[in-house]
Short mmCIF file of C-alpha atoms and ligand atoms in Angstrom, two decimals:
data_model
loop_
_atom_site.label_atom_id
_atom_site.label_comp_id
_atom_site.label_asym_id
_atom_site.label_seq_id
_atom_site.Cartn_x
_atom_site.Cartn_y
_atom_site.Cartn_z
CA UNK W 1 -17.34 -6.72 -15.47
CA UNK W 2 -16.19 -5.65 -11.99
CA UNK W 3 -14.62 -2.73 -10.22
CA UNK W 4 -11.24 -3.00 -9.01
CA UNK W 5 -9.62 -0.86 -7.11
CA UNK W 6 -5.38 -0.95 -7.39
CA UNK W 7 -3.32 0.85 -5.02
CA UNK W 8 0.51 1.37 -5.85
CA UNK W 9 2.64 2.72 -3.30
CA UNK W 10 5.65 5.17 -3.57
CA UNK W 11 8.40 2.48 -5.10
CA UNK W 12 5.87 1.55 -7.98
CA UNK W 13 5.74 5.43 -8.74
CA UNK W 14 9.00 6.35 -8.39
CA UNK W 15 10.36 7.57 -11.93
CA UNK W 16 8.43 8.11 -14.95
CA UNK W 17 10.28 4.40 -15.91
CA UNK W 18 7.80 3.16 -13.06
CA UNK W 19 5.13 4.75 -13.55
CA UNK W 20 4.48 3.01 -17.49
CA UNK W 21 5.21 -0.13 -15.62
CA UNK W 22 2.38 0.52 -13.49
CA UNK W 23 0.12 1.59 -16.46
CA UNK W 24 0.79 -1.52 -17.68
CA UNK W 25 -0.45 -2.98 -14.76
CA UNK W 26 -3.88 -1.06 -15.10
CA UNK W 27 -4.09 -1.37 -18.89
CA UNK W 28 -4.14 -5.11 -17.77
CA UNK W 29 -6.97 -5.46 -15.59
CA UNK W 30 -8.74 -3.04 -18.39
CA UNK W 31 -8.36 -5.25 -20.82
CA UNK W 32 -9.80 -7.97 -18.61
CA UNK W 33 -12.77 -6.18 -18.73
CA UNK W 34 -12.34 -4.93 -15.49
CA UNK W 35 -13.40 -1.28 -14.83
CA UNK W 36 -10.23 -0.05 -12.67
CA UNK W 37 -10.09 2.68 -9.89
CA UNK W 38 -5.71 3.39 -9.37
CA UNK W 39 -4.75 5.01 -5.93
CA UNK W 40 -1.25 6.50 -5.85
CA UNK W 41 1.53 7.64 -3.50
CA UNK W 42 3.78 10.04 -3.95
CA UNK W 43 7.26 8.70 -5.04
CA UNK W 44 9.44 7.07 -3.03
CA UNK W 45 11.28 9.28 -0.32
CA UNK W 46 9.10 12.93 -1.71
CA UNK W 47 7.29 12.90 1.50
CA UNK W 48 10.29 13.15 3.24
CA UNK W 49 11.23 15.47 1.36
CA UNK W 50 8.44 17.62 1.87
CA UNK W 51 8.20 17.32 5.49
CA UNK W 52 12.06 18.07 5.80
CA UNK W 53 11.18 21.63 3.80
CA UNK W 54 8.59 22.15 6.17
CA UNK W 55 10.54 21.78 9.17
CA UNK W 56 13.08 23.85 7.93
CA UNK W 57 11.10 26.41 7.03
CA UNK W 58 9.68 26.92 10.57
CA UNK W 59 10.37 25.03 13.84
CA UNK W 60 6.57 24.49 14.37
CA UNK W 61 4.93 24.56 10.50
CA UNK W 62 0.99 25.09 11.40
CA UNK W 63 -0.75 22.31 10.64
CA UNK W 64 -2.73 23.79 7.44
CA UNK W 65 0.10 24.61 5.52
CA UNK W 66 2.04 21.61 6.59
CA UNK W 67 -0.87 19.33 5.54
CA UNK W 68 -1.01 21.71 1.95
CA UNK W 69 3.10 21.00 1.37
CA UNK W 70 3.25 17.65 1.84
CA UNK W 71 -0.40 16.91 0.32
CA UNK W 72 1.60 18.01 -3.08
CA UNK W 73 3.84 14.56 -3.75
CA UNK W 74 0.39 12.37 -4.63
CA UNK W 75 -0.82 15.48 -7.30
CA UNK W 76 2.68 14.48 -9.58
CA UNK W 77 2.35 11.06 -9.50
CA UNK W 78 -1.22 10.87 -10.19
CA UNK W 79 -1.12 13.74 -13.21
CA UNK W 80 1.72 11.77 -14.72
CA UNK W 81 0.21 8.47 -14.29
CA UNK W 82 -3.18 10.15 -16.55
CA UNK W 83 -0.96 11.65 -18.83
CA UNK W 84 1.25 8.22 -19.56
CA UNK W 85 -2.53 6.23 -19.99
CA UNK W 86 -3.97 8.78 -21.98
CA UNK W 87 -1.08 8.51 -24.22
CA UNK W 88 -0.90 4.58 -24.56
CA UNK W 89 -5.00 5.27 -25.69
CA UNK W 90 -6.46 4.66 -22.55
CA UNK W 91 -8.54 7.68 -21.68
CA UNK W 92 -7.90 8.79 -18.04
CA UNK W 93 -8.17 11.39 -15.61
CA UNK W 94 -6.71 12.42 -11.96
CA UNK W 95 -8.47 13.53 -9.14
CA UNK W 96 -7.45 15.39 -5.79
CA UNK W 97 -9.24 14.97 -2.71
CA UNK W 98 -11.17 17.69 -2.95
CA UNK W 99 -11.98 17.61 -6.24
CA UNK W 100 -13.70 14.28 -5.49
CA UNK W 101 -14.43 15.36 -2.36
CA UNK W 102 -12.98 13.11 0.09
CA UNK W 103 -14.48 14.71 3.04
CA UNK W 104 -12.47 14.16 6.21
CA UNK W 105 -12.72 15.31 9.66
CA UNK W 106 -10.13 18.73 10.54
CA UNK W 107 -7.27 16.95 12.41
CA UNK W 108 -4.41 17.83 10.31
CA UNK W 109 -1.66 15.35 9.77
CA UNK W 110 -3.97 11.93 11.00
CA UNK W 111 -7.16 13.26 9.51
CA UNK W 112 -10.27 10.64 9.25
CA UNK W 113 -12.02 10.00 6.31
CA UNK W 114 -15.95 10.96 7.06
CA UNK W 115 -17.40 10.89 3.66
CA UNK W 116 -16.67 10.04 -0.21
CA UNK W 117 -18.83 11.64 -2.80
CA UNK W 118 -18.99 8.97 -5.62
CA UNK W 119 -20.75 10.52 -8.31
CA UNK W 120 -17.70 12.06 -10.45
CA UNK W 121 -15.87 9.09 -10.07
CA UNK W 122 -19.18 7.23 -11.70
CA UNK W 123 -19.39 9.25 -14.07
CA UNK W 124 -16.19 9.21 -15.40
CA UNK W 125 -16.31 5.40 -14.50
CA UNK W 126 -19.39 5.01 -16.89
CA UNK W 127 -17.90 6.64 -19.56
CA UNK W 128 -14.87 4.19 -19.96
CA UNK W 129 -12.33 6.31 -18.24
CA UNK W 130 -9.54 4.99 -15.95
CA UNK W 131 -10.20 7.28 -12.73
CA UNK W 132 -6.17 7.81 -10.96
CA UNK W 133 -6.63 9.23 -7.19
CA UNK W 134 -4.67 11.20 -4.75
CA UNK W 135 -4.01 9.23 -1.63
CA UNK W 136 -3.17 10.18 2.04
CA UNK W 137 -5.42 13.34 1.31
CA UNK W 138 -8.59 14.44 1.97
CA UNK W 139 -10.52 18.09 2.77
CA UNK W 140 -12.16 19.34 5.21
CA UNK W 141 -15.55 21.51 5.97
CA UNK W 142 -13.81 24.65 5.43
CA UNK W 143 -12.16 23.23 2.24
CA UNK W 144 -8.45 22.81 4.25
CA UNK W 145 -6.62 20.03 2.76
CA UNK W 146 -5.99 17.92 4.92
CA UNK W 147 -3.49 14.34 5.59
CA UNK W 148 -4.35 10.71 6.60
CA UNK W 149 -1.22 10.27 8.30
CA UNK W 150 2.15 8.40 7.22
CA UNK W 151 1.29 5.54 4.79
CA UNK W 152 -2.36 7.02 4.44
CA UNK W 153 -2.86 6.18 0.83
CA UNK W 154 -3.46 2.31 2.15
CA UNK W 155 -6.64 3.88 3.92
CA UNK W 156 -7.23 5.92 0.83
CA UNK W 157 -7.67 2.91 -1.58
CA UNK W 158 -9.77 0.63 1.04
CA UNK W 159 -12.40 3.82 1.80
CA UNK W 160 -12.91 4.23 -1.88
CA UNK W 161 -13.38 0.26 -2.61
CA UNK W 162 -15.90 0.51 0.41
CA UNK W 163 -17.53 3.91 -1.40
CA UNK W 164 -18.01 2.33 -4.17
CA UNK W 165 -18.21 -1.13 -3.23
CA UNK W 166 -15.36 -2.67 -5.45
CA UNK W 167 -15.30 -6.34 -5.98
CA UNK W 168 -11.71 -6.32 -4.46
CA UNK W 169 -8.78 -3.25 -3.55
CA UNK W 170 -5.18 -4.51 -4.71
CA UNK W 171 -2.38 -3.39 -2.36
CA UNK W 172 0.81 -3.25 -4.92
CA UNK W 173 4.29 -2.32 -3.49
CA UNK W 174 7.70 -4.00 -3.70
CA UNK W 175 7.13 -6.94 -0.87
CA UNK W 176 4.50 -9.27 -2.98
CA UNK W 177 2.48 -10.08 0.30
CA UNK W 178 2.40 -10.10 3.80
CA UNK W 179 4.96 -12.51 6.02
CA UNK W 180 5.05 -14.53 8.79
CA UNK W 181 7.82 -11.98 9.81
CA UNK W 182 10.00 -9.13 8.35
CA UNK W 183 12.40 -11.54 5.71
CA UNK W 184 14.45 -8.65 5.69
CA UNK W 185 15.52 -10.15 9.03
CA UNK W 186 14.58 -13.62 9.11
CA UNK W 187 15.41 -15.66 6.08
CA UNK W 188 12.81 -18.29 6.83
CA UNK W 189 9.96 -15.95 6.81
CA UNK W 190 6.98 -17.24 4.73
CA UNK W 191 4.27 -15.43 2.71
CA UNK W 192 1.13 -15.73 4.18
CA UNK W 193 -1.83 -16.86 1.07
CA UNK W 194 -4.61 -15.48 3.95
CA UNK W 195 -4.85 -13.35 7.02
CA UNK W 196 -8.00 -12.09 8.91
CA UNK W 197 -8.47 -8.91 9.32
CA UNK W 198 -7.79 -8.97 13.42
CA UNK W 199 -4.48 -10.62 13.20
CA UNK W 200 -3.60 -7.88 10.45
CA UNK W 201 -4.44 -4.96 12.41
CA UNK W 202 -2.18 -6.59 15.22
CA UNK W 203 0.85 -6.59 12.71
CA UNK W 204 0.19 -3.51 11.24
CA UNK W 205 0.44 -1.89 14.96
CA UNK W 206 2.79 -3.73 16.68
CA UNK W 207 5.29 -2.90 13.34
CA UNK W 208 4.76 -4.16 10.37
CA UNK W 209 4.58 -1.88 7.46
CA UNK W 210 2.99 -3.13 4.44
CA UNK W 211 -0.67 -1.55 5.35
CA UNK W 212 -1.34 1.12 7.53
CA UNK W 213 -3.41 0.43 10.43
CA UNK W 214 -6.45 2.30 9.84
CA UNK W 215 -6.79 1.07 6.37
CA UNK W 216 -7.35 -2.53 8.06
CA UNK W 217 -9.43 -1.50 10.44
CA UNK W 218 -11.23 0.17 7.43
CA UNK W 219 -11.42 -2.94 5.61
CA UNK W 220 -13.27 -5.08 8.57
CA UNK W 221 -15.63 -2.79 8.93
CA UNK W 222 -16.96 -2.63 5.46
CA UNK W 223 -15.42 -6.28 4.84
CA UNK W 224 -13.34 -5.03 1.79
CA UNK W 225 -11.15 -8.31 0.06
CA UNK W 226 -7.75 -6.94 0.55
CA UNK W 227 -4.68 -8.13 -1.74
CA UNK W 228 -1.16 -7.24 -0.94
CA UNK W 229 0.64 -7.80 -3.85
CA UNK W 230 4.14 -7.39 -5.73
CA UNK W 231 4.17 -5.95 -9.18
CA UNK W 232 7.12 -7.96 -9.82
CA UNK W 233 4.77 -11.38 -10.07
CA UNK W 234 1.74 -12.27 -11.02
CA UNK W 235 1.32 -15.12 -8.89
CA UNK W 236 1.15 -14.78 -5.26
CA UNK W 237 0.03 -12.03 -2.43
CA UNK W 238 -1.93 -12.09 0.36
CA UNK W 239 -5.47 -11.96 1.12
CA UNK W 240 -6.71 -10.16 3.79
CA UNK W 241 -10.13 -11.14 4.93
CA UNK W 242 -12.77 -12.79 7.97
CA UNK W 243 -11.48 -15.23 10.06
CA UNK W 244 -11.97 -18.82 9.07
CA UNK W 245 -12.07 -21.96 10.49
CA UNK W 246 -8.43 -22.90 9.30
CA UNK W 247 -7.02 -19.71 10.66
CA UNK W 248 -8.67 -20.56 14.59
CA UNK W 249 -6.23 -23.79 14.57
CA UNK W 250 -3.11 -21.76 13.95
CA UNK W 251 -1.67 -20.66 17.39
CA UNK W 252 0.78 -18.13 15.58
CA UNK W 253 0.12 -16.23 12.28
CA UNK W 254 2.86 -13.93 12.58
CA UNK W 255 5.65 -12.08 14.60
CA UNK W 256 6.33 -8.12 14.63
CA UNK W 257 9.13 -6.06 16.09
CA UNK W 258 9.21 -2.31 16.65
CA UNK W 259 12.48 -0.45 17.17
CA UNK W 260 10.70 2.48 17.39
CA UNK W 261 10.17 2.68 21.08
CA UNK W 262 12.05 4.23 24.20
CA UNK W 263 10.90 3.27 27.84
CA UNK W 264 10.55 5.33 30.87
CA UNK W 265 10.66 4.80 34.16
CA UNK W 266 9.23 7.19 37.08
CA UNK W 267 11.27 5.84 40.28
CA UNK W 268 9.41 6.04 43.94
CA UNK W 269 5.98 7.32 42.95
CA UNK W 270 3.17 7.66 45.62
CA UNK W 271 1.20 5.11 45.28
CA UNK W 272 -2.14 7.38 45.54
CA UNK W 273 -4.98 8.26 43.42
CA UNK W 274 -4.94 10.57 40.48
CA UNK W 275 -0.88 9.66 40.17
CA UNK W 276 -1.20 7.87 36.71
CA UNK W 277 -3.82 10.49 35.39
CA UNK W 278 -1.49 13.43 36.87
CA UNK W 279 1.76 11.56 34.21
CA UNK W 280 -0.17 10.71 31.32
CA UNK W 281 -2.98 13.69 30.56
CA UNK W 282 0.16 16.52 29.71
CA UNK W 283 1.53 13.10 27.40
CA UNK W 284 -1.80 13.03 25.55
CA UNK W 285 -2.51 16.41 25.61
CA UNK W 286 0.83 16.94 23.73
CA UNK W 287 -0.40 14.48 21.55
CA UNK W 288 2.46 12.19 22.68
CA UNK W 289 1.24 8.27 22.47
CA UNK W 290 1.72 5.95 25.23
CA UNK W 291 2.26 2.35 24.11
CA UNK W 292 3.27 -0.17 27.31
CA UNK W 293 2.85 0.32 30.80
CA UNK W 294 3.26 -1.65 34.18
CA UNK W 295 3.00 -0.09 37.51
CA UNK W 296 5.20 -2.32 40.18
CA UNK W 297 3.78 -3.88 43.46
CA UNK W 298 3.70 -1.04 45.76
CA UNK W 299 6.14 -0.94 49.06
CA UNK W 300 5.57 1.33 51.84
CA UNK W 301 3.56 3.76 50.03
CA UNK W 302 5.64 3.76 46.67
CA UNK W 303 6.02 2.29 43.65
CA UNK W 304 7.58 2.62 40.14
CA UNK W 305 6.16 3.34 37.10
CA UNK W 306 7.63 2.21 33.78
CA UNK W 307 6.30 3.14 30.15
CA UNK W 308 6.97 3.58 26.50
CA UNK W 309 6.61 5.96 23.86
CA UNK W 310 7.73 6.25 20.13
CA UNK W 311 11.56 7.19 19.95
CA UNK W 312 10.79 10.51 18.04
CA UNK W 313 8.63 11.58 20.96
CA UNK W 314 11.20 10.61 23.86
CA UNK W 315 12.75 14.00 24.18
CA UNK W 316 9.24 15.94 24.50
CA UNK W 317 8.23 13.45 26.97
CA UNK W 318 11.32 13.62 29.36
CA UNK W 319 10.91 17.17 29.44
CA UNK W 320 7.00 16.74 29.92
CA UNK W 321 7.53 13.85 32.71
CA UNK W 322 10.42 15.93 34.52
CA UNK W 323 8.28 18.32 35.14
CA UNK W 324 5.48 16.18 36.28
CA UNK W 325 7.36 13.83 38.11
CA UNK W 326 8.65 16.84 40.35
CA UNK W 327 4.94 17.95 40.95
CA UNK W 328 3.93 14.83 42.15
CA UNK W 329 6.98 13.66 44.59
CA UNK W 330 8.61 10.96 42.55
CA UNK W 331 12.20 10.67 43.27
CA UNK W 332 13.64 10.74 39.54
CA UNK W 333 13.23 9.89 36.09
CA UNK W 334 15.36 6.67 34.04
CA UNK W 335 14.95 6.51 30.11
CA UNK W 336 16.25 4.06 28.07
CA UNK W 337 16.15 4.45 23.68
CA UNK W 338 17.88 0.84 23.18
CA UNK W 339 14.76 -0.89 23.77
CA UNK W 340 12.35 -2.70 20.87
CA UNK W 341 8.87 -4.44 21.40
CA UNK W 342 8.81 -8.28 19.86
CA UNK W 343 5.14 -9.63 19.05
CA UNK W 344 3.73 -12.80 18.23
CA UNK W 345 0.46 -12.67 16.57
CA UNK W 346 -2.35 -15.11 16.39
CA UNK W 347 -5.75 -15.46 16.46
CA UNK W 348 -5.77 -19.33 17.83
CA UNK W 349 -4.10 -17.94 20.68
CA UNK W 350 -7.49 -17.25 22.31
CA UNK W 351 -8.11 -21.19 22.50
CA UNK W 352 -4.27 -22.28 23.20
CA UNK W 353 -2.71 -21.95 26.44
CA UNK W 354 0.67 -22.55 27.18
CA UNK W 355 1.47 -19.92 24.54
CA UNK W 356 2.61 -17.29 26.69
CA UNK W 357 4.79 -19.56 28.28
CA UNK W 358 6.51 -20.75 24.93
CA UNK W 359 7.25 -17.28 24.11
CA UNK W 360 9.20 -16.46 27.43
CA UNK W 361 10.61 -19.75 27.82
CA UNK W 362 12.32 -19.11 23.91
CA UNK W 363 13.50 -16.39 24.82
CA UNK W 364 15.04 -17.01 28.30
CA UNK W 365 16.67 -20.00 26.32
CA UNK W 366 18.77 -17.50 24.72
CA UNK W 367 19.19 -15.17 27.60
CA UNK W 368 17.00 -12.50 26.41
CA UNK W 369 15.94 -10.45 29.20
CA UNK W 370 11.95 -9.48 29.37
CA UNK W 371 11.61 -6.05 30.65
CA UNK W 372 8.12 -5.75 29.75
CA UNK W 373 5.03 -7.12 28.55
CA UNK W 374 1.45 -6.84 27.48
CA UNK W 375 -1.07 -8.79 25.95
CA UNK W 376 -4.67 -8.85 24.62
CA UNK W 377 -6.49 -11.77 22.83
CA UNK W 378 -4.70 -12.11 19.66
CA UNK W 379 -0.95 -10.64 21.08
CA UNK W 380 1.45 -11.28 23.56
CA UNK W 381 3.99 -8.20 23.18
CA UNK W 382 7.84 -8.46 25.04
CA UNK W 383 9.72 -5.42 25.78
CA UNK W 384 13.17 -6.18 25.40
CA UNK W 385 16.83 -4.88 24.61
CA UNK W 386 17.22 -3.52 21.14
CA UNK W 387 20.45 -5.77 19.80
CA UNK W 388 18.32 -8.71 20.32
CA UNK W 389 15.20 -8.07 17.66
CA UNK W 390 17.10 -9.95 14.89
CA UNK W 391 17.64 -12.89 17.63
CA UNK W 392 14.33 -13.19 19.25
CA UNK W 393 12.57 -12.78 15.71
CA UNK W 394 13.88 -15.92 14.75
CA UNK W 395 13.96 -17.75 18.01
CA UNK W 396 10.13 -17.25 18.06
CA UNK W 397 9.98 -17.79 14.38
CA UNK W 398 11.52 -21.48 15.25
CA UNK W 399 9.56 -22.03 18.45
CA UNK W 400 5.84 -21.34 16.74
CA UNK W 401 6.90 -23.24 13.81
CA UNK W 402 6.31 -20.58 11.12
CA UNK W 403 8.67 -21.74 8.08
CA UNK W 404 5.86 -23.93 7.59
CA UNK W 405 3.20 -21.93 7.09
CA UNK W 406 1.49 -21.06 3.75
N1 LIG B 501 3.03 9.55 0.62
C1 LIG B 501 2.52 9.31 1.94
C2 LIG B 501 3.61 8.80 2.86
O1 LIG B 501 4.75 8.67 2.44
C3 LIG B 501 1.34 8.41 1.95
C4 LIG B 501 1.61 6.99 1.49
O2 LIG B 501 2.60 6.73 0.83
O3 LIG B 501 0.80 6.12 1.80
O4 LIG B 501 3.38 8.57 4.01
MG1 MG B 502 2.89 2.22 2.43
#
């Protein structure tokens, strides 16, 4: 008999029609003998919802309250989902975060998981009964509830199969694994039977969305088996796990794209100390993120200075680098929201070279221009104009060879 832990996100749970399908899907693995841990989201689009009553309610919602509203989608789905079980015989019950406690750290909205308390959940475990958790929330100290951030019930699910050291956490939503690429946008995209765990967290933050990142980064460290499956099938899904000696020969696992991203550029900067601290601390200290960024060969004393940032943060940080830019002597501000970030992904890329080279060379083939680009062991990321994603997907896709991957 093992512990599994099943995660179903908000598609799965979307109508009370759903949510039998899913218990279905746990009555399963029960009957397997399995003893069965479910994580839920809230259903499809309710988030959304919540967070759109929130900011209407107030321009700036404080944080607590925010975090209580939209904390509120995973307590339906998770009630319902022990009511429909306990009805079909199967004795469950639903827990909130802090009625487990999930103890997480106080930063509202992205909140880290510190500590799970087990012992409830064992109990109720040990006593035959199907335990149905709240994801994406946690509590604090001071008992505030408190949010893991968008998609957080993916961390949710891999904490508790670390916590209580599950044989395996299943990842269920409507794509039945993860891809060599997006097939929403490239019909030769291939599921993936394995990834490792570095190449995942790549994809996950360079754009992909089936898992969020910190739930990967979650998994390596306490070296939770990860499927990502579809309800649909039964076969199928992907494993996430160590690196292997197979997965060192492939160059290129994978390729991401991120629309989300707007690029600035600071025009005739100083080229002094203390000028890149001087634009970026007010960024970060407005909790705006700062993805890319390349500084240009300086000439006579000046240089330019060209970044991105998430496109939901690109009006706060024009106003924030306006006024900064001023301060420090720059001669004026560009900013440009049709821009998206292509990635190829691969952990043989460490002991390839020439890969780098492929990439831009594919790309210039088709008369993509590269505004920027950045890279670390296991990534080479391309800045480039937004109306060519679809076409540099699947130029790359071609060049690396990835409609034959399994
Ligand atoms: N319901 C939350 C969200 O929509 C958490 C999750 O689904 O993982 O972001
Ligand atoms: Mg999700």
């Amino acid at each position: 008999m093992s512990l599994i832990v099943q995660k179903f996100g908000g598609t799965l749970v979307a109508d009370i029609g759903k949510i039998k399908n899913v218990a279905q899907k746990v009555i399963y693995e029960r009957k397997r003998g399995n003893t069965v841990v479910v994580i839920l989201s809230a259903m499809a689009g309710e988030t959304d919802r919540l967070i759109a009553l929130a900011n209407s309610a107030a321009e700036v919602p404080e944080a607590r309250e925010y975090d209580s509203l939209i904390s509120t989608g995973e307590q339906v789905t998770v009630s319902l989902l022990a009511i429909v079980l306990n009805q079909l015989g199967y004795p469950a019950k639903s827990f909130l975060g802090f009625q487990i406690p999930l103890k997480t750290d106080n930063a509202h909205k992205k909140a880290r998981i510190e500590h799970i308390d087990t012992q409830k959940i064992r109990k109720e475990l040990k006593k035959g009964v199907i335990v149905v958790v709240a994801g994406f929330q946690g509590v604090d100290t001071d008992n505030n509830i408190t949010t893991l951030g968008r998609g957080g019930s993916d961390t949710s699910a891999v904490a508790l199969a670390a916590a209580l050291r599950a044989k395996q956490c299943d990842i269920y939503s409507d794509v039945d694994g993860v891809y060599t690429t997006d097939p929403n946008i490239c019909n030769k995209a291939k599921r993936l039977d394995k990834i490792s765990y570095d190449e995942m967290l790549e994809m996950a933050i360079t754009g992909a969305k089936v898992l969020q990142p910190r739930s990967v980064e979650m998994a390596k460290k306490f070296d939770v088996r990860v499927y990502v499956k579809s309800t649909f099938s039964n076969q199928g899904g992907t494993l996430v796990t160590k690196e292997d000696k197979d997965m060192e020969k492939e160059v290129v696992s994978g390729i991401t794209y991120d629309r989300d991203q707007a690029k600035i550029t600071v025009v005739h900067v100083p080229d002094k100390p203390g000028i890149a601290a001087a634009l970026f601390s007010p960024l970060s200290g407005n909790n705006i993120n700062v993805d890319m960024i390349i500084q240009n060969a300086s000439l006579e004393g000046h240089t330019d200075l060209t970044f991105t940032v998430s496109k939901k943060d690109l009006m706060e940080a024009k106003k924030i680098v306006d006024a900064t830019a001023k301060k420090i002597g720059a001669k004026n501000i560009e900013v440009d929201d049709q821009v998206a970030k292509i990635s190829i992904i691969g952990v043989g890329m460490a002991s390839h070279s020439g890969v780098a080279a492929k990439m831009f060379t594919s790309l210039a083939n088709e008369g993509v221009n590269i505004m920027m680009i950045s890279t670390s062991e296991i990534k080479i990321s391309c800045v480039i104009q937004r109306k060519y994603t679809e076409l540099a997907v699947s130029v790359l896709h071609d060049a690396f060879g990835l409609e034959k991957k399994k």
